Amino acid sequence: MVTFEIRWGAKRFPIDLNDDEYNTMTVSDLKLKCQELTEIEPPFMKLLAYGAVLKNGSEFIKNYKIVSGSKVMLMGSKKHISPLKAPAPKDDAPITTRLLWIKNLRESVLKPDIQRYEKQAKEHLLQSHEPKQTKELINYGNYLHEQLMHMLSQLDTMPNVNEEERSERRKNVKDTEALLDMVESVKSRLQELIH
């Protein structure tokens, strides 16, 4: 039996593994376990043991000298998780309310999330090129793409009521499309690693 600890801020999570689990657990497996405990997506998480970042997702954790009594630091934030948890205004809500909700969601949740995604992808492109992590990042890019497309379709189906709302809607569409371009640009750089 191998027991070590994940430390995330002030929180402590003991990890108990039998010998088989310990011998076969990779860094990616450990990140998935940490995701269950913290809800942080693996591409937005860093694990450190003995001052070294656990970069290689396919590497066994035992090769990083993680043994009973080890302490693994987890760095990451779940602020970006589940961007659409805030209840959307109803279809019959005033247009200005719906436009404001979309703008707030994009600016306070999706935009910081996309900026983190871009930073994470840049680090990945400079360092490991670990295929599994490349795929995880591309998948997360697909998820962000879907969120932005959903936002654009909501904007597209809004009726134009007055000039001010029309102008606000146009600005919303423009800002959302700019983020979409950013996500697509990051994804295409990542996809070049695979092809």
mmCIF file with all atom_site columns, C-alpha atoms in Angstrom, residues 100 102 154:
data_model
loop_
_atom_site.group_PDB
_atom_site.id
_atom_site.type_symbol
_atom_site.label_atom_id
_atom_site.label_alt_id
_atom_site.label_comp_id
_atom_site.label_asym_id
_atom_site.label_entity_id
_atom_site.label_seq_id
_atom_site.pdbx_PDB_ins_code
_atom_site.Cartn_x
_atom_site.Cartn_y
_atom_site.Cartn_z
_atom_site.occupancy
_atom_site.B_iso_or_equiv
_atom_site.pdbx_formal_charge
_atom_site.auth_seq_id
_atom_site.auth_comp_id
_atom_site.auth_asym_id
_atom_site.auth_atom_id
_atom_site.pdbx_PDB_model_num
ATOM 1 C CA . LEU A 1 100 ? -25.895 41.781 -20.667 1.00 0.00 ? 100 LEU A CA 1
ATOM 2 C CA . ILE A 1 102 ? -24.099 36.974 -22.556 1.00 0.00 ? 102 ILE A CA 1
ATOM 3 C CA . GLN A 1 154 ? -28.168 32.895 -28.955 1.00 0.00 ? 154 GLN A CA 1
#
